[in-house]
Amino acid sequence: MTDQLTATRPPAASLAPAALTSLLFGSLLPMLSFFMINVSLPAIGTDLHANAGELQLIVGAYGIAVATLLVVAGRLGDGFGRRRLLLGGLAGFVVASVICAFAPSVWVLLIARVIQGASAAAVTPQVLASITSLMTGEHRARGMALFGVANGISAALGQILGGVLVDANPFGLGWRSIFVVLALGGLLALIAIAASVPDTKAAAAHRVDLVGAALLAVTLVLLLLPLTEGRALHWPLWTWLSLAAVVPAVGLLALHQRRAERAGHAPLIPPSVLQHRAMRIGLVMAVGFFTSFGGFMFVFALATQAGAHMTALEGGLSLLPLAIGFLITCIWGPALQRRYGVAMVVCGWIIQAGGYVLLAVAALALWPDVTVLKLALPMLVIGFGGGFVMIPLIGVVVSQVPPAQAGLGSGILLTTQQTCLALGAATVGTAFLALANTPWGHGGALAAVSIALAATAILMAPITNQLRTTRP
């Protein structure tokens, strides 16, 4: 049997280093936007008088918008040109960031976050699709590894930068300075990509499945909105009805996708693509990883600031060891992946579980007297384990579709990523907030969440191991 993680192609490349750097910088922005907000949530809540449910929605609304439109944007890029969609998405991202920066109320901020998320959806799949279509062999593998590391590091980097900006309070802007920086970064990425990245598109354009996109949007809203708002509103009847409606909504979406493909159309998520065993395993891995990671990053920001009374800067710096772990993985990961294949990913899950257990011990033993240094070891271990899982994960999923449909493969993976990041913030965040308001307190709640995330990682290890018996 051939190891899915060690298959290679003849080395070649047609993407200049400057172009790859520009693309990776562009891919940082949507993830930075997701995670920079986490560390600023307490400040936003104070300034805009937002409750915990509204703060979760600030994170979730962005994730819903991105997840809903990613596959559509991937399809549009395949048909009309990936560079064109990328530049348009960056322009919208800049405008939405400016609106967020000067939002006078939480609802204006929420609307602007939806626009920002829709714009980000046009950016991310074009980056990964451009790498897939313009690079091959070892160059493509390294490009996708760098994309994975950029996404992983951006999570920790986002909260570090967010903490620096909130603490520094430049020009008296406080949390609003985060969106000013995002707008400037988007403008810089737009200029760099316009100057260096060639345009690509599929040989044949496919009609966008608007009905499928609408059904996906309805399904995500039915799932994520009650999970985000239910606890704060004491779970009124509509939240339970909304969750119950998810099952028929998923069934209707699946039925539409099957009928569209049988009729020779281009469905949003072709069932034939999901027939690849490695694709299914990869998506299960993605669900486990990104739901856990999104929930953890949301919870950690609240626990360190509201529970341990760290400043936004201290809370952000607590994630620096995690970023270092990802960075070290970037350097050594590709070589280890070629040598050990699936075994490296399995070990990654186990290492990550160990990091979560160490964090739970620290929370129970030290809380609330925790510092950046006292949390450094658990965070470093979590970063190591997460990097060993995330970097190969992208290649597993995207490699299951031909280069002509690179936007489709990228869109499916990234839709899963963004959906699960928002789902993690909603579910894990709700569980944490519920426990934090009991005698468990913030420390006990963080420990309980960490143990649950460790258990999830352990469960994912044998699922990942099934890739050993998967044919390419």
PDB file of N, CA and C in Angstrom, residues 61-109:
ATOM      1  N   ALA A  61     -20.067  35.008  13.376  1.00  0.00           N
ATOM      2  CA  ALA A  61     -20.626  35.590  12.151  1.00  0.00           C
ATOM      3  C   ALA A  61     -19.579  35.637  11.052  1.00  0.00           C
ATOM      4  N   TYR A  62     -18.366  35.962  11.409  1.00  0.00           N
ATOM      5  CA  TYR A  62     -17.270  35.970  10.435  1.00  0.00           C
ATOM      6  C   TYR A  62     -17.043  34.561   9.888  1.00  0.00           C
ATOM      7  N   GLY A  63     -16.997  33.581  10.790  1.00  0.00           N
ATOM      8  CA  GLY A  63     -16.774  32.205  10.367  1.00  0.00           C
ATOM      9  C   GLY A  63     -17.886  31.677   9.487  1.00  0.00           C
ATOM     10  N   ILE A  64     -19.152  32.011   9.812  1.00  0.00           N
ATOM     11  CA  ILE A  64     -20.285  31.570   8.998  1.00  0.00           C
ATOM     12  C   ILE A  64     -20.190  32.144   7.593  1.00  0.00           C
ATOM     13  N   ALA A  65     -19.883  33.444   7.491  1.00  0.00           N
ATOM     14  CA  ALA A  65     -19.785  34.090   6.182  1.00  0.00           C
ATOM     15  C   ALA A  65     -18.682  33.465   5.342  1.00  0.00           C
ATOM     16  N   VAL A  66     -17.536  33.217   5.965  1.00  0.00           N
ATOM     17  CA  VAL A  66     -16.426  32.612   5.230  1.00  0.00           C
ATOM     18  C   VAL A  66     -16.791  31.201   4.782  1.00  0.00           C
ATOM     19  N   ALA A  67     -17.299  30.395   5.709  1.00  0.00           N
ATOM     20  CA  ALA A  67     -17.591  29.001   5.397  1.00  0.00           C
ATOM     21  C   ALA A  67     -18.649  28.869   4.309  1.00  0.00           C
ATOM     22  N   THR A  68     -19.652  29.744   4.327  1.00  0.00           N
ATOM     23  CA  THR A  68     -20.735  29.666   3.363  1.00  0.00           C
ATOM     24  C   THR A  68     -20.264  29.910   1.938  1.00  0.00           C
ATOM     25  N   LEU A  69     -19.317  30.804   1.766  1.00  0.00           N
ATOM     26  CA  LEU A  69     -18.959  31.268   0.430  1.00  0.00           C
ATOM     27  C   LEU A  69     -17.645  30.716  -0.100  1.00  0.00           C
ATOM     28  N   LEU A  70     -16.915  29.934   0.697  1.00  0.00           N
ATOM     29  CA  LEU A  70     -15.601  29.475   0.261  1.00  0.00           C
ATOM     30  C   LEU A  70     -15.660  28.612  -0.999  1.00  0.00           C
ATOM     31  N   VAL A  71     -16.547  27.624  -1.017  1.00  0.00           N
ATOM     32  CA  VAL A  71     -16.616  26.750  -2.185  1.00  0.00           C
ATOM     33  C   VAL A  71     -17.096  27.518  -3.405  1.00  0.00           C
ATOM     34  N   VAL A  72     -18.069  28.422  -3.206  1.00  0.00           N
ATOM     35  CA  VAL A  72     -18.529  29.266  -4.312  1.00  0.00           C
ATOM     36  C   VAL A  72     -17.373  30.087  -4.863  1.00  0.00           C
ATOM     37  N   ALA A  73     -16.589  30.684  -3.970  1.00  0.00           N
ATOM     38  CA  ALA A  73     -15.441  31.485  -4.416  1.00  0.00           C
ATOM     39  C   ALA A  73     -14.408  30.621  -5.113  1.00  0.00           C
ATOM     40  N   GLY A  74     -14.208  29.398  -4.625  1.00  0.00           N
ATOM     41  CA  GLY A  74     -13.284  28.489  -5.291  1.00  0.00           C
ATOM     42  C   GLY A  74     -13.734  28.166  -6.702  1.00  0.00           C
ATOM     43  N   ARG A  75     -15.025  27.916  -6.872  1.00  0.00           N
ATOM     44  CA  ARG A  75     -15.584  27.654  -8.194  1.00  0.00           C
ATOM     45  C   ARG A  75     -15.434  28.875  -9.111  1.00  0.00           C
ATOM     46  N   LEU A  76     -15.739  30.053  -8.575  1.00  0.00           N
ATOM     47  CA  LEU A  76     -15.615  31.274  -9.379  1.00  0.00           C
ATOM     48  C   LEU A  76     -14.174  31.504  -9.804  1.00  0.00           C
ATOM     49  N   GLY A  77     -13.238  31.223  -8.893  1.00  0.00           N
ATOM     50  CA  GLY A  77     -11.837  31.378  -9.258  1.00  0.00           C
ATOM     51  C   GLY A  77     -11.420  30.410 -10.342  1.00  0.00           C
ATOM     52  N   ASP A  78     -11.903  29.157 -10.254  1.00  0.00           N
ATOM     53  CA  ASP A  78     -11.606  28.178 -11.296  1.00  0.00           C
ATOM     54  C   ASP A  78     -12.105  28.646 -12.654  1.00  0.00           C
ATOM     55  N   GLY A  79     -13.283  29.295 -12.656  1.00  0.00           N
ATOM     56  CA  GLY A  79     -13.891  29.658 -13.929  1.00  0.00           C
ATOM     57  C   GLY A  79     -13.495  31.006 -14.477  1.00  0.00           C
ATOM     58  N   PHE A  80     -13.306  31.999 -13.609  1.00  0.00           N
ATOM     59  CA  PHE A  80     -13.104  33.372 -14.070  1.00  0.00           C
ATOM     60  C   PHE A  80     -11.718  33.932 -13.794  1.00  0.00           C
ATOM     61  N   GLY A  81     -10.876  33.148 -13.147  1.00  0.00           N
ATOM     62  CA  GLY A  81      -9.524  33.613 -12.887  1.00  0.00           C
ATOM     63  C   GLY A  81      -9.286  33.806 -11.404  1.00  0.00           C
ATOM     64  N   ARG A  82      -8.289  33.070 -10.889  1.00  0.00           N
ATOM     65  CA  ARG A  82      -8.048  33.103  -9.443  1.00  0.00           C
ATOM     66  C   ARG A  82      -7.453  34.422  -8.984  1.00  0.00           C
ATOM     67  N   ARG A  83      -6.597  34.998  -9.786  1.00  0.00           N
ATOM     68  CA  ARG A  83      -5.995  36.279  -9.405  1.00  0.00           C
ATOM     69  C   ARG A  83      -7.056  37.368  -9.345  1.00  0.00           C
ATOM     70  N   ARG A  84      -7.988  37.347 -10.288  1.00  0.00           N
ATOM     71  CA  ARG A  84      -9.059  38.349 -10.310  1.00  0.00           C
ATOM     72  C   ARG A  84      -9.912  38.265  -9.047  1.00  0.00           C
ATOM     73  N   LEU A  85     -10.295  37.044  -8.678  1.00  0.00           N
ATOM     74  CA  LEU A  85     -11.091  36.877  -7.452  1.00  0.00           C
ATOM     75  C   LEU A  85     -10.296  37.269  -6.217  1.00  0.00           C
ATOM     76  N   LEU A  86      -9.009  36.953  -6.227  1.00  0.00           N
ATOM     77  CA  LEU A  86      -8.149  37.258  -5.088  1.00  0.00           C
ATOM     78  C   LEU A  86      -8.052  38.762  -4.868  1.00  0.00           C
ATOM     79  N   LEU A  87      -7.832  39.502  -5.932  1.00  0.00           N
ATOM     80  CA  LEU A  87      -7.712  40.953  -5.800  1.00  0.00           C
ATOM     81  C   LEU A  87      -9.042  41.592  -5.396  1.00  0.00           C
ATOM     82  N   GLY A  88     -10.142  41.085  -5.954  1.00  0.00           N
ATOM     83  CA  GLY A  88     -11.451  41.613  -5.564  1.00  0.00           C
ATOM     84  C   GLY A  88     -11.755  41.338  -4.106  1.00  0.00           C
ATOM     85  N   GLY A  89     -11.408  40.126  -3.639  1.00  0.00           N
ATOM     86  CA  GLY A  89     -11.627  39.798  -2.238  1.00  0.00           C
ATOM     87  C   GLY A  89     -10.804  40.663  -1.304  1.00  0.00           C
ATOM     88  N   LEU A  90      -9.555  40.927  -1.666  1.00  0.00           N
ATOM     89  CA  LEU A  90      -8.705  41.780  -0.830  1.00  0.00           C
ATOM     90  C   LEU A  90      -9.247  43.206  -0.763  1.00  0.00           C
ATOM     91  N   ALA A  91      -9.759  43.710  -1.894  1.00  0.00           N
ATOM     92  CA  ALA A  91     -10.334  45.061  -1.892  1.00  0.00           C
ATOM     93  C   ALA A  91     -11.536  45.123  -0.948  1.00  0.00           C
ATOM     94  N   GLY A  92     -12.418  44.118  -1.013  1.00  0.00           N
ATOM     95  CA  GLY A  92     -13.560  44.085  -0.103  1.00  0.00           C
ATOM     96  C   GLY A  92     -13.141  43.936   1.348  1.00  0.00           C
ATOM     97  N   PHE A  93     -12.090  43.165   1.585  1.00  0.00           N
ATOM     98  CA  PHE A  93     -11.575  42.963   2.940  1.00  0.00           C
ATOM     99  C   PHE A  93     -11.083  44.283   3.526  1.00  0.00           C
ATOM    100  N   VAL A  94     -10.399  45.072   2.719  1.00  0.00           N
ATOM    101  CA  VAL A  94      -9.898  46.367   3.183  1.00  0.00           C
ATOM    102  C   VAL A  94     -11.058  47.287   3.562  1.00  0.00           C
ATOM    103  N   VAL A  95     -12.059  47.371   2.702  1.00  0.00           N
ATOM    104  CA  VAL A  95     -13.210  48.248   2.964  1.00  0.00           C
ATOM    105  C   VAL A  95     -13.940  47.801   4.229  1.00  0.00           C
ATOM    106  N   ALA A  96     -14.194  46.493   4.363  1.00  0.00           N
ATOM    107  CA  ALA A  96     -14.905  45.984   5.532  1.00  0.00           C
ATOM    108  C   ALA A  96     -14.112  46.228   6.810  1.00  0.00           C
ATOM    109  N   SER A  97     -12.783  46.108   6.744  1.00  0.00           N
ATOM    110  CA  SER A  97     -11.948  46.350   7.922  1.00  0.00           C
ATOM    111  C   SER A  97     -12.046  47.797   8.381  1.00  0.00           C
ATOM    112  N   VAL A  98     -12.124  48.709   7.433  1.00  0.00           N
ATOM    113  CA  VAL A  98     -12.276  50.126   7.782  1.00  0.00           C
ATOM    114  C   VAL A  98     -13.613  50.359   8.476  1.00  0.00           C
ATOM    115  N   ILE A  99     -14.682  49.718   7.972  1.00  0.00           N
ATOM    116  CA  ILE A  99     -15.991  49.864   8.620  1.00  0.00           C
ATOM    117  C   ILE A  99     -15.942  49.305  10.040  1.00  0.00           C
ATOM    118  N   CYS A 100     -15.308  48.139  10.206  1.00  0.00           N
ATOM    119  CA  CYS A 100     -15.169  47.563  11.548  1.00  0.00           C
ATOM    120  C   CYS A 100     -14.423  48.510  12.488  1.00  0.00           C
ATOM    121  N   ALA A 101     -13.390  49.161  11.971  1.00  0.00           N
ATOM    122  CA  ALA A 101     -12.558  50.029  12.799  1.00  0.00           C
ATOM    123  C   ALA A 101     -13.340  51.197  13.387  1.00  0.00           C
ATOM    124  N   PHE A 102     -14.380  51.631  12.691  1.00  0.00           N
ATOM    125  CA  PHE A 102     -15.138  52.800  13.154  1.00  0.00           C
ATOM    126  C   PHE A 102     -16.587  52.463  13.476  1.00  0.00           C
ATOM    127  N   ALA A 103     -16.873  51.177  13.745  1.00  0.00           N
ATOM    128  CA  ALA A 103     -18.238  50.754  14.057  1.00  0.00           C
ATOM    129  C   ALA A 103     -18.721  51.413  15.349  1.00  0.00           C
ATOM    130  N   PRO A 104     -19.885  52.088  15.318  1.00  0.00           N
ATOM    131  CA  PRO A 104     -20.371  52.769  16.523  1.00  0.00           C
ATOM    132  C   PRO A 104     -21.137  51.851  17.479  1.00  0.00           C
ATOM    133  N   SER A 105     -21.523  50.660  17.011  1.00  0.00           N
ATOM    134  CA  SER A 105     -22.301  49.749  17.846  1.00  0.00           C
ATOM    135  C   SER A 105     -21.932  48.312  17.519  1.00  0.00           C
ATOM    136  N   VAL A 106     -22.347  47.401  18.377  1.00  0.00           N
ATOM    137  CA  VAL A 106     -22.009  46.007  18.170  1.00  0.00           C
ATOM    138  C   VAL A 106     -22.677  45.460  16.915  1.00  0.00           C
ATOM    139  N   TRP A 107     -23.868  45.959  16.568  1.00  0.00           N
ATOM    140  CA  TRP A 107     -24.570  45.440  15.394  1.00  0.00           C
ATOM    141  C   TRP A 107     -23.950  45.938  14.100  1.00  0.00           C
ATOM    142  N   VAL A 108     -23.442  47.154  14.094  1.00  0.00           N
ATOM    143  CA  VAL A 108     -22.692  47.613  12.919  1.00  0.00           C
ATOM    144  C   VAL A 108     -21.429  46.782  12.762  1.00  0.00           C
ATOM    145  N   LEU A 109     -20.774  46.486  13.889  1.00  0.00           N
ATOM    146  CA  LEU A 109     -19.577  45.646  13.847  1.00  0.00           C
ATOM    147  C   LEU A 109     -19.897  44.254  13.311  1.00  0.00           C
TER     148      LEU A 109
END
